[in-house]
CSV table of C-alpha atoms in Angstrom, one decimal:
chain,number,residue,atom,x,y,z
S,1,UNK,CA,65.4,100.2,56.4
S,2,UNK,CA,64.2,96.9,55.4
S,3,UNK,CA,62.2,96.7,52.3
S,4,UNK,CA,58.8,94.7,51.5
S,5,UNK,CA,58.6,92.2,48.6
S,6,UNK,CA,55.8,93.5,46.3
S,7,UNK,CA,54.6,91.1,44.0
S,8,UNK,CA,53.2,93.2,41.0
S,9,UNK,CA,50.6,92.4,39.1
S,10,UNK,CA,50.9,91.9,35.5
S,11,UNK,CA,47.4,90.3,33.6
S,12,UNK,CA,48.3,86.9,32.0
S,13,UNK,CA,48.1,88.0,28.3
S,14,UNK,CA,51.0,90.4,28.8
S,15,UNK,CA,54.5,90.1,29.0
S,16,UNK,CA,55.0,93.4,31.4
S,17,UNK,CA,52.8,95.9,33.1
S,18,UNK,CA,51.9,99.6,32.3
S,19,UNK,CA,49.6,101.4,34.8
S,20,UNK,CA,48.3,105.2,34.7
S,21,UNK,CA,47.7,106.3,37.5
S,22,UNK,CA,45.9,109.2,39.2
S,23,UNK,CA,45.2,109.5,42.6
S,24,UNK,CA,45.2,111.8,46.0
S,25,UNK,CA,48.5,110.8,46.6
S,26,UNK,CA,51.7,108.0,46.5
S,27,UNK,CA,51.6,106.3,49.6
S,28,UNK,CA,53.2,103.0,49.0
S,29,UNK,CA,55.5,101.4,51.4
S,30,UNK,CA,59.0,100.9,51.7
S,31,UNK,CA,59.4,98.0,48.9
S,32,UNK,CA,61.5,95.9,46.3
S,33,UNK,CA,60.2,94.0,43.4
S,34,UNK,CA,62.3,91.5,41.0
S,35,UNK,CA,61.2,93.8,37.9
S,36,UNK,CA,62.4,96.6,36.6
S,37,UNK,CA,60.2,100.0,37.3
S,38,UNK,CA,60.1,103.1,34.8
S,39,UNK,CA,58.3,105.7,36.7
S,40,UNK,CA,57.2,109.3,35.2
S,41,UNK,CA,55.8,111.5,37.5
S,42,UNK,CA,53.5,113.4,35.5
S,43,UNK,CA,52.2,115.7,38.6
S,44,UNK,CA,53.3,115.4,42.0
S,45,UNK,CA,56.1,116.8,44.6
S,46,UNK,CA,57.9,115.1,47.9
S,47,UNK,CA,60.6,113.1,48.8
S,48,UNK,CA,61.3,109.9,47.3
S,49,UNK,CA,63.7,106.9,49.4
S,50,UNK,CA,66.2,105.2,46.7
S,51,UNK,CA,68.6,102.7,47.9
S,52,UNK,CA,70.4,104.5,50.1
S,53,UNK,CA,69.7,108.1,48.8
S,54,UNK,CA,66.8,110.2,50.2
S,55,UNK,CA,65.8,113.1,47.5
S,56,UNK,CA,63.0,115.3,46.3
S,57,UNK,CA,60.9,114.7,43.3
S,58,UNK,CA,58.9,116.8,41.3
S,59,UNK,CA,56.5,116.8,38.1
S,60,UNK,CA,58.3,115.6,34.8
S,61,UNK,CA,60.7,113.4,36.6
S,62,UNK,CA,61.6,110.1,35.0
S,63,UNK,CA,63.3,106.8,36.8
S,64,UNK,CA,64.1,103.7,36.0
S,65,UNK,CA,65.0,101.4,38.6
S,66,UNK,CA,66.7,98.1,38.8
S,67,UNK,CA,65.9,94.6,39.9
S,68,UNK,CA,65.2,94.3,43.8
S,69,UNK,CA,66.3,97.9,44.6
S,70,UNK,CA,63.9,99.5,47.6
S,71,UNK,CA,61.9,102.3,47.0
S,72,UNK,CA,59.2,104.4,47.9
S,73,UNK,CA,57.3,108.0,47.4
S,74,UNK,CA,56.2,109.9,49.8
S,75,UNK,CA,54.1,113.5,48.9
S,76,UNK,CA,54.6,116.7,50.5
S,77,UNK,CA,52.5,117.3,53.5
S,78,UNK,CA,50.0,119.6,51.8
S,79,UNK,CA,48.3,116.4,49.9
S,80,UNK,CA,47.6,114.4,53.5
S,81,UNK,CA,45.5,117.7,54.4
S,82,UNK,CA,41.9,116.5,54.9
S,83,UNK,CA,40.9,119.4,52.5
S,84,UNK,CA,43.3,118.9,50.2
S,85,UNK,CA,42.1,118.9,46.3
S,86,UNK,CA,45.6,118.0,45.2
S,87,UNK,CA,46.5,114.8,42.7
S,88,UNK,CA,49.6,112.7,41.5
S,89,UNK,CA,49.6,111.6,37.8
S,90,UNK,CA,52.6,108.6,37.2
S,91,UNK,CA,52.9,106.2,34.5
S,92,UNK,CA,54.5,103.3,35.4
S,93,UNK,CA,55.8,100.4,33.2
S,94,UNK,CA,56.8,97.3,35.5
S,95,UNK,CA,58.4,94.5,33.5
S,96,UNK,CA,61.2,91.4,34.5
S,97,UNK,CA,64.7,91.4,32.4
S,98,UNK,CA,63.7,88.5,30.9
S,99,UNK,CA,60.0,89.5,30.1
S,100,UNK,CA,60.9,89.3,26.3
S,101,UNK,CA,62.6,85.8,26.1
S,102,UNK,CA,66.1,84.9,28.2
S,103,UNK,CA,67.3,84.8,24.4
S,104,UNK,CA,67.3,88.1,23.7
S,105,UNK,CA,69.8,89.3,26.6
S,106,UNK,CA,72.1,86.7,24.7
S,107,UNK,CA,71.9,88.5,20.9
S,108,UNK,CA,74.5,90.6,19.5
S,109,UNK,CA,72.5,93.2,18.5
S,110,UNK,CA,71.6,93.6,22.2
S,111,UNK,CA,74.8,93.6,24.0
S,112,UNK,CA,73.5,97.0,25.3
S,113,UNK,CA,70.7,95.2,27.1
S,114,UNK,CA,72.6,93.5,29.6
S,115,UNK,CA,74.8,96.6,30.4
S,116,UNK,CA,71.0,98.5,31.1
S,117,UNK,CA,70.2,95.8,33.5
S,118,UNK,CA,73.9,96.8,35.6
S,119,UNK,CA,73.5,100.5,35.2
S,120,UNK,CA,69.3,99.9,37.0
S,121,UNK,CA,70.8,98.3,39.5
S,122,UNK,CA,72.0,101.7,41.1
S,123,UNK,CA,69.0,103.8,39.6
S,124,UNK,CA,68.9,105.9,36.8
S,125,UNK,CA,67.4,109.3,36.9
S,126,UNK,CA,66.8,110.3,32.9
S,127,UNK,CA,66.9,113.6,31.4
S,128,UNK,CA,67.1,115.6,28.5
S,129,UNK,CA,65.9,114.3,24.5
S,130,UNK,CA,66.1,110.5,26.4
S,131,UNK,CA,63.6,111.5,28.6
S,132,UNK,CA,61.2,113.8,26.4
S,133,UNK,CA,61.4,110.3,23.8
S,134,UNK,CA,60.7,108.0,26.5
S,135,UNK,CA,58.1,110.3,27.7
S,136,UNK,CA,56.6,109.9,24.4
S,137,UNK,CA,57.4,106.3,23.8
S,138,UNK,CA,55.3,105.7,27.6
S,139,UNK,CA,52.2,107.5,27.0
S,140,UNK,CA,51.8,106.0,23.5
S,141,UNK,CA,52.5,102.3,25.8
S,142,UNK,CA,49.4,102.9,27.6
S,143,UNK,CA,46.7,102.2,24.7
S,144,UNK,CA,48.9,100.0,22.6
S,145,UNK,CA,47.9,96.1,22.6
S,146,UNK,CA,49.7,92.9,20.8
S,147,UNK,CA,52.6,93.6,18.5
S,148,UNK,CA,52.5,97.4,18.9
S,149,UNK,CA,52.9,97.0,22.5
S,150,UNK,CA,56.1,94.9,22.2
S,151,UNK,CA,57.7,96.9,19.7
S,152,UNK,CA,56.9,100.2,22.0
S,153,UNK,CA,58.8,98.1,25.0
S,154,UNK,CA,61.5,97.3,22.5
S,155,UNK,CA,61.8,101.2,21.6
S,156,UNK,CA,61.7,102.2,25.4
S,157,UNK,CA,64.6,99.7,26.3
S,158,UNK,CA,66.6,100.8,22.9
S,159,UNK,CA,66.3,104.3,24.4
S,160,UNK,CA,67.2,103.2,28.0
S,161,UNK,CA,70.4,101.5,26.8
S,162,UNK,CA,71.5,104.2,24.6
S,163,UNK,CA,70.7,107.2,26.8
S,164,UNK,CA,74.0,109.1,27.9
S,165,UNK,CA,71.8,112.0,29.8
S,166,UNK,CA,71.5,110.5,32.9
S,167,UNK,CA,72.6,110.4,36.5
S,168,UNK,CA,73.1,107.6,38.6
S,169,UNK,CA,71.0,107.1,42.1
S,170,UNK,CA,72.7,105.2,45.1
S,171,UNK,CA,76.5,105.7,45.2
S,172,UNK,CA,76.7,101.9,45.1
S,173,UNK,CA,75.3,99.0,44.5
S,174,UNK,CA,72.4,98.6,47.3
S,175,UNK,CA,73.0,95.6,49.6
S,176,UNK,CA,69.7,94.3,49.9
S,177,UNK,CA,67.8,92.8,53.5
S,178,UNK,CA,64.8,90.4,53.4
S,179,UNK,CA,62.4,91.1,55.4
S,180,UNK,CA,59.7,89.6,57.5
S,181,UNK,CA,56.5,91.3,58.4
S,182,UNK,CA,57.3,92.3,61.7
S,183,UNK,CA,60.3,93.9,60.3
S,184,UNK,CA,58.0,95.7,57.8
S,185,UNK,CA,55.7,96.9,60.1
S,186,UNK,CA,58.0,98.3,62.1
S,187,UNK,CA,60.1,100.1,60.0
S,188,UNK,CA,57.6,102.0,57.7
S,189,UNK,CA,56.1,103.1,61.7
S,190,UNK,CA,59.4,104.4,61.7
S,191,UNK,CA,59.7,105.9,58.3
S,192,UNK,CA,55.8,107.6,58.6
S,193,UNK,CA,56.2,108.9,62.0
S,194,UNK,CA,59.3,110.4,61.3
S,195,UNK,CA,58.1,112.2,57.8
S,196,UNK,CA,55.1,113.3,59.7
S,197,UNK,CA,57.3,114.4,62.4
S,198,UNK,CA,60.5,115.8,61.3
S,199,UNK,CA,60.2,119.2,62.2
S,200,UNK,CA,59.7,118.9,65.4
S,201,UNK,CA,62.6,116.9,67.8
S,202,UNK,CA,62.2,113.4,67.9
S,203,UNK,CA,64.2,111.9,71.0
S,204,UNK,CA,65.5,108.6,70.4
S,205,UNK,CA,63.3,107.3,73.4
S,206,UNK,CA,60.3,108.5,71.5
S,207,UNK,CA,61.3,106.6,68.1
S,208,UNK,CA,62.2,103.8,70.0
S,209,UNK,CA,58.9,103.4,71.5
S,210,UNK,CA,57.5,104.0,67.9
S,211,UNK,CA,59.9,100.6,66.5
S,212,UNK,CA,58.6,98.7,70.2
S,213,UNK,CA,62.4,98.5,71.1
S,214,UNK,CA,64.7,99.6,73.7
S,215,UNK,CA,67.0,102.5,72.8
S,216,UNK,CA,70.0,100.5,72.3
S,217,UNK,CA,68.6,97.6,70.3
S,218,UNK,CA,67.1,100.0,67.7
S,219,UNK,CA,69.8,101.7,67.4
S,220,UNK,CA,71.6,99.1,66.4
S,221,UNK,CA,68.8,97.4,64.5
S,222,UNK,CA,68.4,101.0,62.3
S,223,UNK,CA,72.3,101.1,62.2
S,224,UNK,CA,72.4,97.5,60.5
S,225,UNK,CA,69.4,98.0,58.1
S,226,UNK,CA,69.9,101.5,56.9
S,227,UNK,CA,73.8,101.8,57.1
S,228,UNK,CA,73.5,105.2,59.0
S,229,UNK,CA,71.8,106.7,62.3
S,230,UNK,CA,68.9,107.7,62.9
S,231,UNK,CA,69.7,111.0,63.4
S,232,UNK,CA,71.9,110.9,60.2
S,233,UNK,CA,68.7,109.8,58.7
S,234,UNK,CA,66.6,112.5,60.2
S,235,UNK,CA,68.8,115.1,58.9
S,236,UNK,CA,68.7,113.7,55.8
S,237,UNK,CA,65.1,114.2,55.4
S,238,UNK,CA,65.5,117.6,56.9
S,239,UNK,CA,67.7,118.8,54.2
S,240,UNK,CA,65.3,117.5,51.7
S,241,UNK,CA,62.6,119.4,52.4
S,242,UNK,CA,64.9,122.6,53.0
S,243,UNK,CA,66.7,122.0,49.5
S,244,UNK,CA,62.8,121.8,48.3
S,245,UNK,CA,61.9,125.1,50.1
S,246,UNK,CA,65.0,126.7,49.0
S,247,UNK,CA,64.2,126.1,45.4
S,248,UNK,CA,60.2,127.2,45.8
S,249,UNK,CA,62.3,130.7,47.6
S,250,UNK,CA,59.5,132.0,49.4
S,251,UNK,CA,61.0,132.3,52.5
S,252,UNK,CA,64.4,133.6,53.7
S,253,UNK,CA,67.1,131.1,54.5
S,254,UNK,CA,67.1,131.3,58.8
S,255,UNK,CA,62.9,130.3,58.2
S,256,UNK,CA,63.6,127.7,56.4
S,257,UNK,CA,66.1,126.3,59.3
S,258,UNK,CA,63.5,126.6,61.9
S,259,UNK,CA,60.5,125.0,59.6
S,260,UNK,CA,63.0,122.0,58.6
S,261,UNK,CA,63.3,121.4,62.2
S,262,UNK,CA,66.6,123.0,63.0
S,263,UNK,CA,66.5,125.1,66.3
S,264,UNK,CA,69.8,127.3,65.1
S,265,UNK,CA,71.3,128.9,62.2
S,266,UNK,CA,74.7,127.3,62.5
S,267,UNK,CA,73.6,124.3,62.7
S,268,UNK,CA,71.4,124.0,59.9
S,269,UNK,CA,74.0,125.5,57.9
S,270,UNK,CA,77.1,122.7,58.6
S,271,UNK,CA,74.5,119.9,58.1
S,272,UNK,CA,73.3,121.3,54.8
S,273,UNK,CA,76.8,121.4,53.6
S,274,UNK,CA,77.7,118.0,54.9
S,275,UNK,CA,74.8,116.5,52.8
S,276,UNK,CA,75.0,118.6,49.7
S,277,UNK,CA,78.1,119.9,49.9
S,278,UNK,CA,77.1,123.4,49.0
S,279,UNK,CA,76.4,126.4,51.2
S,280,UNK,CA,72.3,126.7,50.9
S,281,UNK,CA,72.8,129.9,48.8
S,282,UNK,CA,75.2,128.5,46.4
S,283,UNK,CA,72.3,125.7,46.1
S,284,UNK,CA,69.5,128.1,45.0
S,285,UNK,CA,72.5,129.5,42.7
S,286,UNK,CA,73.1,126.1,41.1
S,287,UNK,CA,69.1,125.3,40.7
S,288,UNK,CA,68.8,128.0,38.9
S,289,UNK,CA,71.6,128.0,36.7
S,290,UNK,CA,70.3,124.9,35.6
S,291,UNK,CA,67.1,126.3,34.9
């Protein structure tokens, strides 16, 4: 899916941006940025589009992302409800690799900078004491002005380089597509329709329509820009929300196949292991293991 340049705003006197944000809900586009983003979701649940990996978030989870690699969060379907009282809560620290002088990548001290920058590039979920200091180290970013503010960024990417309690996004680097506005429009029609969408079929005549192509040249259009089917991509978000409702175990398994959009057992059950590689039971037994 092709991305959308963001240009992100950062106020003159500052070398990097911070934001705190509350709101109703993430609803940014499908997008790429030249800086760095360290995103904390504070509260919040859905699925969020990395690269090429489509996964769940929740509250307390911490990314950092590289230069120029797409992204976007989209909420659960409970927070587009017109009655919904529901709110995210993110901090987000936005800065270029350079933000702090081109000298500095160049410093022997910091020869653990520049292997930060390559790690980013395929996204960096961070947990354990890394995160809870970062955490920390973000909220205390928020107030802080002049030196203090530098020294706090210098702390966070100190922490970044050093952490060992992390996993890795995309399987590879992502291959990035330019895109033009046409491009743009279309695709996030693609992306919200289908999120809106996926529990009910979705013939390819009726997405193609969506994209304002035939069947045949969005096929291959979604083919070249995603790397994968559209049906491999619809799945993909079906399993998503299933691994989600699996955790939350409030329903039995064979409800959860019909409310991802699955319309048999079987099925649901050779998909799920073909994207997670794990039997939806041993799934729930592996969440909570961890937990």
């Amino acid at each position: 899916m092709k991305p959308l340049f963001h240009k992100v705003p950062v106020k003159l006197q500052s070398s990097f941006s911070i934001r705190h944000d509350i709101r109703p809900r993430f609803d940014t586009i499908w997008h790429y940025h030249p800086e760095l983003e360290l995103h904390l979701t504070i509260r919040g649940e859905g699925v969020r589009f990395i690269g090429d990996n489509i996964s769940n978030f929740s509250s307390g989870e911490l990314i950092l992302l590289g230069e120029n690699l797409p992204h976007t969060w989209r909420c659960k379907d409970e927070y587009f409800a017109a009655d919904s009282n529901l709110e995210v809560e993110a901090i987000v620290i936005h800065f270029l690799p350079d933000c702090l002088g081109k000298d500095i990548l160049h410093l022997p001290e910091a020869y653990l900078i520049p292997k930060l920058l390559e790690k980013a590039k395929q996204g960096m979920v961070i947990h354990g004491e890394s995160k809870d200091k970062l955490r920390e180290l973000m909220f205390s970013a928020i107030d802080a002005s002049g030196l203090d503010k530098i020294i706090i960024l210098l702390s966070i990417l100190k922490t970044l380089a050093e952490a060992e309690d992390y996993k890795s996004i995309v399987t590879g680097q992502h291959t990035l597509n330019k895109s033009t506005e046409t491009d743009t429009i279309r695709l996030n029609k693609v992306y919200n329709y289908t999120l809106t969408h996926y529990k009910k079929e979705i013939s390819l005549e009726e997405i193609s329509e969506i994209s304002n192509l035939s069947i045949t040249s969005f096929c291959r259009y979604f083919k070249l820009m995603t790397k994968k089917t559209y049906y491999d991509f619809l799945i993909e978000i079906r399993i998503s929300h299933a691994c989600r409702a699996l955790i939350e175990d409030k329903l039995p398994t064979e409800v959860i196949c019909f409310d991802c959009g699955f319309n048999n057992v079987s099925n649901f059950y050779r998909h799920f292991k073909k994207v997670t590689g794990l039997t939806p039971l041993d799934y729930k037994r592996q969440y909570l293991q961890k937990i």
